[in-house]
CSV table of C-alpha atoms and ligand atoms in Angstrom, one decimal:
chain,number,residue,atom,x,y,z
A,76,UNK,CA,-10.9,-151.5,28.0
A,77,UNK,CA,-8.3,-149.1,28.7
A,78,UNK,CA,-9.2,-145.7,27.2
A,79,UNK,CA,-6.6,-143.8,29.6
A,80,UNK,CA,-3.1,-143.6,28.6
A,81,UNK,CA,-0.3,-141.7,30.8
A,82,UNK,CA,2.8,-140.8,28.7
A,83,UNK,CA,5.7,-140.1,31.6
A,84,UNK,CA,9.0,-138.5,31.2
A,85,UNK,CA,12.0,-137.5,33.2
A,86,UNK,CA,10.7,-138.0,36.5
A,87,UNK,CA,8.6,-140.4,36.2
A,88,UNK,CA,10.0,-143.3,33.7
A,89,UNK,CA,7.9,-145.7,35.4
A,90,UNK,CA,4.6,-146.0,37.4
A,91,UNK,CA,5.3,-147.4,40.6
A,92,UNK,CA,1.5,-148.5,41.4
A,93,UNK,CA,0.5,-149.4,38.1
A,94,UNK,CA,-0.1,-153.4,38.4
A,95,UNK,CA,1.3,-154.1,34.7
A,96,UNK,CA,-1.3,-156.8,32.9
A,97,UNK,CA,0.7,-157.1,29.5
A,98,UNK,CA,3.7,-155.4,28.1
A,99,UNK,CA,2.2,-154.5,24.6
A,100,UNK,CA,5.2,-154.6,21.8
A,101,UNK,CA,3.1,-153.0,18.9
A,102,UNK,CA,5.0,-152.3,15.8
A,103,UNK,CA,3.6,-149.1,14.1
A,104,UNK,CA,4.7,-148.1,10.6
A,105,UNK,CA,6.7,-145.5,11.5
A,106,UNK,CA,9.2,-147.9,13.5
A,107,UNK,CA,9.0,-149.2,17.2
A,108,UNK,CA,8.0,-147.3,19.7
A,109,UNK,CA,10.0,-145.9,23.0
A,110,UNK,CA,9.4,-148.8,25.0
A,111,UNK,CA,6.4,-151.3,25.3
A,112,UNK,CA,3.2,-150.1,26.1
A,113,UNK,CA,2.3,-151.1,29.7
A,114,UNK,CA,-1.5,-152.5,30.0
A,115,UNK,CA,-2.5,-152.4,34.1
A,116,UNK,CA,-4.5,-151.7,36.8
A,117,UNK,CA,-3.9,-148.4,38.8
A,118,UNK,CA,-6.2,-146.0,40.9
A,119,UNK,CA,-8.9,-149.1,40.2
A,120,UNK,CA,-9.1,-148.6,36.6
A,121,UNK,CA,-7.3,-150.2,33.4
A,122,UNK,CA,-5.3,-147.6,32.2
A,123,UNK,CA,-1.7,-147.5,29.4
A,124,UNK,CA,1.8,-146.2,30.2
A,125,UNK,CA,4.8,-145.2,27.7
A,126,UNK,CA,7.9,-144.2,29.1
A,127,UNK,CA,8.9,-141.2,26.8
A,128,UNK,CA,12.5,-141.6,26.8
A,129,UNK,CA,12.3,-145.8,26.9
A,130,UNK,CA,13.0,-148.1,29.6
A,131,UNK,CA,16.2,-147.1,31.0
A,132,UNK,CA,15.5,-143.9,30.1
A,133,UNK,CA,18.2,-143.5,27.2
A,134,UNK,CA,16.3,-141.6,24.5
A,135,UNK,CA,17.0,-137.7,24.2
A,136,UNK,CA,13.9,-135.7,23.1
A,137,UNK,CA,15.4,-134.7,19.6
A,138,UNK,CA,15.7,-138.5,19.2
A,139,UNK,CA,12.0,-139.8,20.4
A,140,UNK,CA,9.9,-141.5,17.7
A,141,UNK,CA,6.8,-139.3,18.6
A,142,UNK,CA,4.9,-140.8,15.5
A,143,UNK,CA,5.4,-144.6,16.6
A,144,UNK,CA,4.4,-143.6,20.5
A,145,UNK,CA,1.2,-141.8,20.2
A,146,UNK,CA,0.7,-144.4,17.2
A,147,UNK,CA,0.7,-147.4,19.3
A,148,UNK,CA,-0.8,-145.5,21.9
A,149,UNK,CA,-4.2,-145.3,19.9
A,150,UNK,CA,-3.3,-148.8,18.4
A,151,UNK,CA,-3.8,-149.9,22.2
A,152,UNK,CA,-6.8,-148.0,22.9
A,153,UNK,CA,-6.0,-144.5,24.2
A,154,UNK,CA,-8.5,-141.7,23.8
A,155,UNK,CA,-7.5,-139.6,26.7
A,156,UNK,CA,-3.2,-138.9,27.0
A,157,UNK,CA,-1.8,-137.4,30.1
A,158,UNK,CA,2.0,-136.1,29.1
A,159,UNK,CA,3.8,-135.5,32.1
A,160,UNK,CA,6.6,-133.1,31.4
A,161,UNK,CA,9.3,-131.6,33.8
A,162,UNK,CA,9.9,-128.0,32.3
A,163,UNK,CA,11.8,-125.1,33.4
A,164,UNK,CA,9.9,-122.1,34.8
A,165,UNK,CA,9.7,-118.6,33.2
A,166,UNK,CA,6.6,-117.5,34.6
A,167,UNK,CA,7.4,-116.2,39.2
A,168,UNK,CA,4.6,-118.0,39.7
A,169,UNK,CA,5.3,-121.6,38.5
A,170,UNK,CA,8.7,-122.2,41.9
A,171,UNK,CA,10.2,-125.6,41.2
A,172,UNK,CA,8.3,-128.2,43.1
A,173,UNK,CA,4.9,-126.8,41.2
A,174,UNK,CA,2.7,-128.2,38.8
A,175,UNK,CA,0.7,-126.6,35.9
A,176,UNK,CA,-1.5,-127.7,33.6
A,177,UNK,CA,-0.6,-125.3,30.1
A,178,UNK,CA,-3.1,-123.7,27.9
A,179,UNK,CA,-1.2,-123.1,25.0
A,180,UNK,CA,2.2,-123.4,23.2
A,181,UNK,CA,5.2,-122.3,21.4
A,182,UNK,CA,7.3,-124.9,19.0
A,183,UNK,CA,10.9,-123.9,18.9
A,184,UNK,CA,11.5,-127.5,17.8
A,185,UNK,CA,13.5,-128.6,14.3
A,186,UNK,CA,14.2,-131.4,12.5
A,187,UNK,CA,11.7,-133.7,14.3
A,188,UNK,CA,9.3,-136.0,12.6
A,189,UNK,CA,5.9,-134.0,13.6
A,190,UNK,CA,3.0,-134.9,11.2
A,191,UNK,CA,1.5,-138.3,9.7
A,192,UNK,CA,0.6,-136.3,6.8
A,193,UNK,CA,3.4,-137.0,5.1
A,194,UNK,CA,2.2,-138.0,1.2
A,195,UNK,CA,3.0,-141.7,2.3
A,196,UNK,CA,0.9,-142.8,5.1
A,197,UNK,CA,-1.4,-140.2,5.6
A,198,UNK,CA,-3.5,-137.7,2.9
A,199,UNK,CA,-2.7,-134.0,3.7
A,200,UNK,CA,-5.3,-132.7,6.9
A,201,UNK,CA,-4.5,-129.0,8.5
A,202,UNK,CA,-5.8,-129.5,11.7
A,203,UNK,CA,-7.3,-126.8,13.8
A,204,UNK,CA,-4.5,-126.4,16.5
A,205,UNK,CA,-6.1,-122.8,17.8
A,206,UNK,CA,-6.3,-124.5,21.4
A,207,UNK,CA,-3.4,-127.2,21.0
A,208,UNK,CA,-4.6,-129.3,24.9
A,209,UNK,CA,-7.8,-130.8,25.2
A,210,UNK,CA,-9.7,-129.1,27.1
A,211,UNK,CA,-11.7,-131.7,28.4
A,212,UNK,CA,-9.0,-133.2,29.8
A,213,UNK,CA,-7.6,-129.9,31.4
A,214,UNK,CA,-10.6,-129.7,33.2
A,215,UNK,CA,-10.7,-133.6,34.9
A,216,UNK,CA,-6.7,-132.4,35.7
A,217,UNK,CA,-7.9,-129.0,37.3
A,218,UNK,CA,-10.5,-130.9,39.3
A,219,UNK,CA,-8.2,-133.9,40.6
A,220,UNK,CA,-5.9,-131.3,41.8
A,221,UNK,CA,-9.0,-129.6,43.6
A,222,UNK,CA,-9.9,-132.9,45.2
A,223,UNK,CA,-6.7,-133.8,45.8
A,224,UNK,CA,-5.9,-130.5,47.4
A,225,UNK,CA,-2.7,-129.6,45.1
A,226,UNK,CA,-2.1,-126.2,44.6
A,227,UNK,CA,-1.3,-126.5,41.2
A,228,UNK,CA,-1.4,-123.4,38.4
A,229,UNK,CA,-4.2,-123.3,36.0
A,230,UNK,CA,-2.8,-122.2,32.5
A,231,UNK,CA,0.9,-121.1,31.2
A,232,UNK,CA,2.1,-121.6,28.0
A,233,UNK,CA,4.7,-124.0,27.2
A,234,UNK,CA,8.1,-123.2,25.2
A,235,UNK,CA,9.2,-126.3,23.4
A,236,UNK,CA,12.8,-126.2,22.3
A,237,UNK,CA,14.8,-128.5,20.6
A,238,UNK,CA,17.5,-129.9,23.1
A,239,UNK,CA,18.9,-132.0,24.8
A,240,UNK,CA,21.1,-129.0,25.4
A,241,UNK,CA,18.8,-126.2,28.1
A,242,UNK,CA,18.7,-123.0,26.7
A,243,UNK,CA,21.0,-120.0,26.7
A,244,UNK,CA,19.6,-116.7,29.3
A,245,UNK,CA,19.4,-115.0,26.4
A,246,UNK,CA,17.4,-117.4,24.8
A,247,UNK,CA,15.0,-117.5,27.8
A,248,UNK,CA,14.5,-113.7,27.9
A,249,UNK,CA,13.5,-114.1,24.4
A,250,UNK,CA,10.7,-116.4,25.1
A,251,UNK,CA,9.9,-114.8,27.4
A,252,UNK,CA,9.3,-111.9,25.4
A,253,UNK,CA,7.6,-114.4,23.0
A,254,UNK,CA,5.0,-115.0,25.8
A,255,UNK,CA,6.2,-118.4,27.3
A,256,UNK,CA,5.5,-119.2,31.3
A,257,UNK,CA,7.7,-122.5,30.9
A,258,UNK,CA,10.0,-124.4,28.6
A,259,UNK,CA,10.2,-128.1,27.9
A,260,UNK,CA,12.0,-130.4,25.3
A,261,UNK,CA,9.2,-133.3,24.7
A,262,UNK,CA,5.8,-131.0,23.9
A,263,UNK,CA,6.0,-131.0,20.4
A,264,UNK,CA,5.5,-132.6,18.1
A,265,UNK,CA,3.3,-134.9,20.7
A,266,UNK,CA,0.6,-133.1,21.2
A,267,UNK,CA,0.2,-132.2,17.1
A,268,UNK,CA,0.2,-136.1,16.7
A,269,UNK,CA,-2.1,-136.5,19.1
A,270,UNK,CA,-4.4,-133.8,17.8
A,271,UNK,CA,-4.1,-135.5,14.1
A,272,UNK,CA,-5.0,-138.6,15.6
A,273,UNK,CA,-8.2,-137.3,17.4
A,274,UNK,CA,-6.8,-138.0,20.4
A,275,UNK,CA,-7.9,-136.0,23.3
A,276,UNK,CA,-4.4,-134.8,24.6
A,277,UNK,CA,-3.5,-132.5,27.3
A,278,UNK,CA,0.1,-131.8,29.6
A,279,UNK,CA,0.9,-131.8,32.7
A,280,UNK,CA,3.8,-129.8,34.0
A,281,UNK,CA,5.9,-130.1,36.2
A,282,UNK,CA,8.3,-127.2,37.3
A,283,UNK,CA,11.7,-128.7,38.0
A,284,UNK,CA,13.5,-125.6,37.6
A,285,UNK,CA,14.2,-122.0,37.0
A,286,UNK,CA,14.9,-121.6,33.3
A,287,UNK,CA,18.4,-120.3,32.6
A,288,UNK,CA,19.2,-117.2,33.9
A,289,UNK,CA,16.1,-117.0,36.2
A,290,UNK,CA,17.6,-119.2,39.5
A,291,UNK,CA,20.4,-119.6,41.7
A,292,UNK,CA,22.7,-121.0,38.5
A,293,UNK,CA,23.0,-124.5,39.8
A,294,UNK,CA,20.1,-126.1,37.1
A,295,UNK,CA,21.1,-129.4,37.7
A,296,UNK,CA,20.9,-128.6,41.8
A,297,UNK,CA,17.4,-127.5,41.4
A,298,UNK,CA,16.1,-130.3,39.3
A,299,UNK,CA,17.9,-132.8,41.7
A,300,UNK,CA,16.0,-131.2,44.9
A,301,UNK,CA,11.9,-130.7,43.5
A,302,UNK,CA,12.0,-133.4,40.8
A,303,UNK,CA,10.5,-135.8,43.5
A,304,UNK,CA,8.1,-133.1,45.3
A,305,UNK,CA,6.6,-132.7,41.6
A,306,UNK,CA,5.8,-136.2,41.0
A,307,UNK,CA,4.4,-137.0,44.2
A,308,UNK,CA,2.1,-134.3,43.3
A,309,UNK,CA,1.4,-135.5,39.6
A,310,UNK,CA,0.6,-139.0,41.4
A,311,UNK,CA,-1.7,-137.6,43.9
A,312,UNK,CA,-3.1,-135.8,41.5
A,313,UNK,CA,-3.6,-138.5,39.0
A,314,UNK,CA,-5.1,-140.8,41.3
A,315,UNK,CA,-8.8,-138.6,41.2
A,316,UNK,CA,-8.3,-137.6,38.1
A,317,UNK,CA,-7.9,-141.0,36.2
A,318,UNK,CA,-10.5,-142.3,37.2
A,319,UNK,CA,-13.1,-139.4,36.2
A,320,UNK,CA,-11.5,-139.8,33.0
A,321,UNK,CA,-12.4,-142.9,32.4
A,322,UNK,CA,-15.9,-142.3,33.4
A,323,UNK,CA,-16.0,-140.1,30.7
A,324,UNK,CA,-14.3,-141.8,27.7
A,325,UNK,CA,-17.1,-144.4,28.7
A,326,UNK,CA,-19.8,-142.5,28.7
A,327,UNK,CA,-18.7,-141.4,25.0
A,328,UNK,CA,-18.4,-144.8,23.9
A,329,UNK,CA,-15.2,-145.8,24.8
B,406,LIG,N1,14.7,-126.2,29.7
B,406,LIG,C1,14.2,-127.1,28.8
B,406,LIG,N2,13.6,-128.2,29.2
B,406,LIG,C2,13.6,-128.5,30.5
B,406,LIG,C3,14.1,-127.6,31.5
B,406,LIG,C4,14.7,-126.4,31.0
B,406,LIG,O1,15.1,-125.5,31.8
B,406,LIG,N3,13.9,-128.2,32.7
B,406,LIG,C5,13.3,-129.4,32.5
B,406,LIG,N4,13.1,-129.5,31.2
């Protein structure tokens, strides 16, 4: 059983050490997902992949079908999602090349489809969205970055705008005002799906650069030279924590 699920983005489109089992095609009835969901063997558990933006990596965030991913996602068997993100950092503390594990957010997103309560599928639910991560799965994140010895920042919140363009300064400074330690494109409406779906969901961060206005100017230049750093971390990282993870969805029953 494969309880696990790891939804990657830019950065990391695919899983290089995931031994793929079975390329799940699962229709949903809110359309096709991004890509297949990948059924292997990593880190000596049986764990799920989706790459966000599809194989080739072609989908912009405005255009993802968030409802079909985290859909199939639970079709397959996911009660714990990892969403790596590569965000842009507000915050001093969060220097391309880091990773954070967010505590809260902030949806500046539009347009998107963000809820399965939508009078045809789904009756109406307000879901408590007070802490919008899991913190259960925080935690296992926090500790495999302790055993894995990643300095990595405990908290932040997360900015999600609408994209794919990045942001204005001004529009930086005013998040920042707003409270925001990073900003992202893919957050939301994900982890509100994954919350209606009783899914335990929590993100992982990765700082690729300094949001506009905040760095040396050259955004693409920044992303280009800690993209990589980042990930290695988020695969070091995910190698202790997966596996706790799974531990635990099994001792709940999964
Ligand atoms: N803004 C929004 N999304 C991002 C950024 C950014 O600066 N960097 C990576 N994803």
């Amino acid at each position: 059983m494969a309880s696990v699920a790891v939804i990657g983005g830019t950065g990391m489109n695919q899983w290089p050490g995931l031994e793929v089992k079975e390329k799940l095609q699962i229709d949903t009835p809110y359309g096709a997902p991004s890509a297949p969901v990948l059924l292997g063997r990593v880190y000596g558990i049986q764990a799920l992949f989706l790459a966000r933006h599809g194989e080739g990596h072609r989908i912009p965030p405005h255009a993802i079908n968030y409802r079909a991913n985290l859909w199939a996602l639970r079709q397959a068997g996911a009660r714990s999602v990892v969403a790596i993100a590569a965000v842009g950092a507000i915050a001093p503390w969060l220097p391309p090349g880091m990773v954070a594990v967010p505590v809260d957010l902030i949806d500046y997103t539009s347009d998107r489809e963000h809820t399965y309560c939508d009078g045809i599928h789904a009756e109406l639910q307000h879901v408590e969205f007070t802490e919008p991560y899991s913190e259960r799965v925080r935690r296992e994140l926090l500790h495999g970055a302790l055993a894995a010895r990643i300095d990595i920042a405990e908290g932040g919140v997360m900015g999600v705008t609408q994209g794919p363009r990045l942001e204005s300064a001004a529009e930086i400074k005013r998040l920042k005002r707003d409270g925001c330690d990073m900003v992202g494109m893919t957050g939301m409406p994900e982890a509100a799906l994954a919350r209606e779906l009783g899914i335990d969901y929590a993100s992982l961060a990765v700082s690729v650069n300094w949001a506009a206005g905040l760095g040396s100017g050259d955004i693409h230049g920044e992303i280009h030279q800690s993209i990589e750093e980042g990930m290695a971390k988020v695969r070091a990282l995910l190698e202790r924590a997966l596996p706790a993870l799974r531990a635990r969805d099994e001792e709940m029953g999964s």
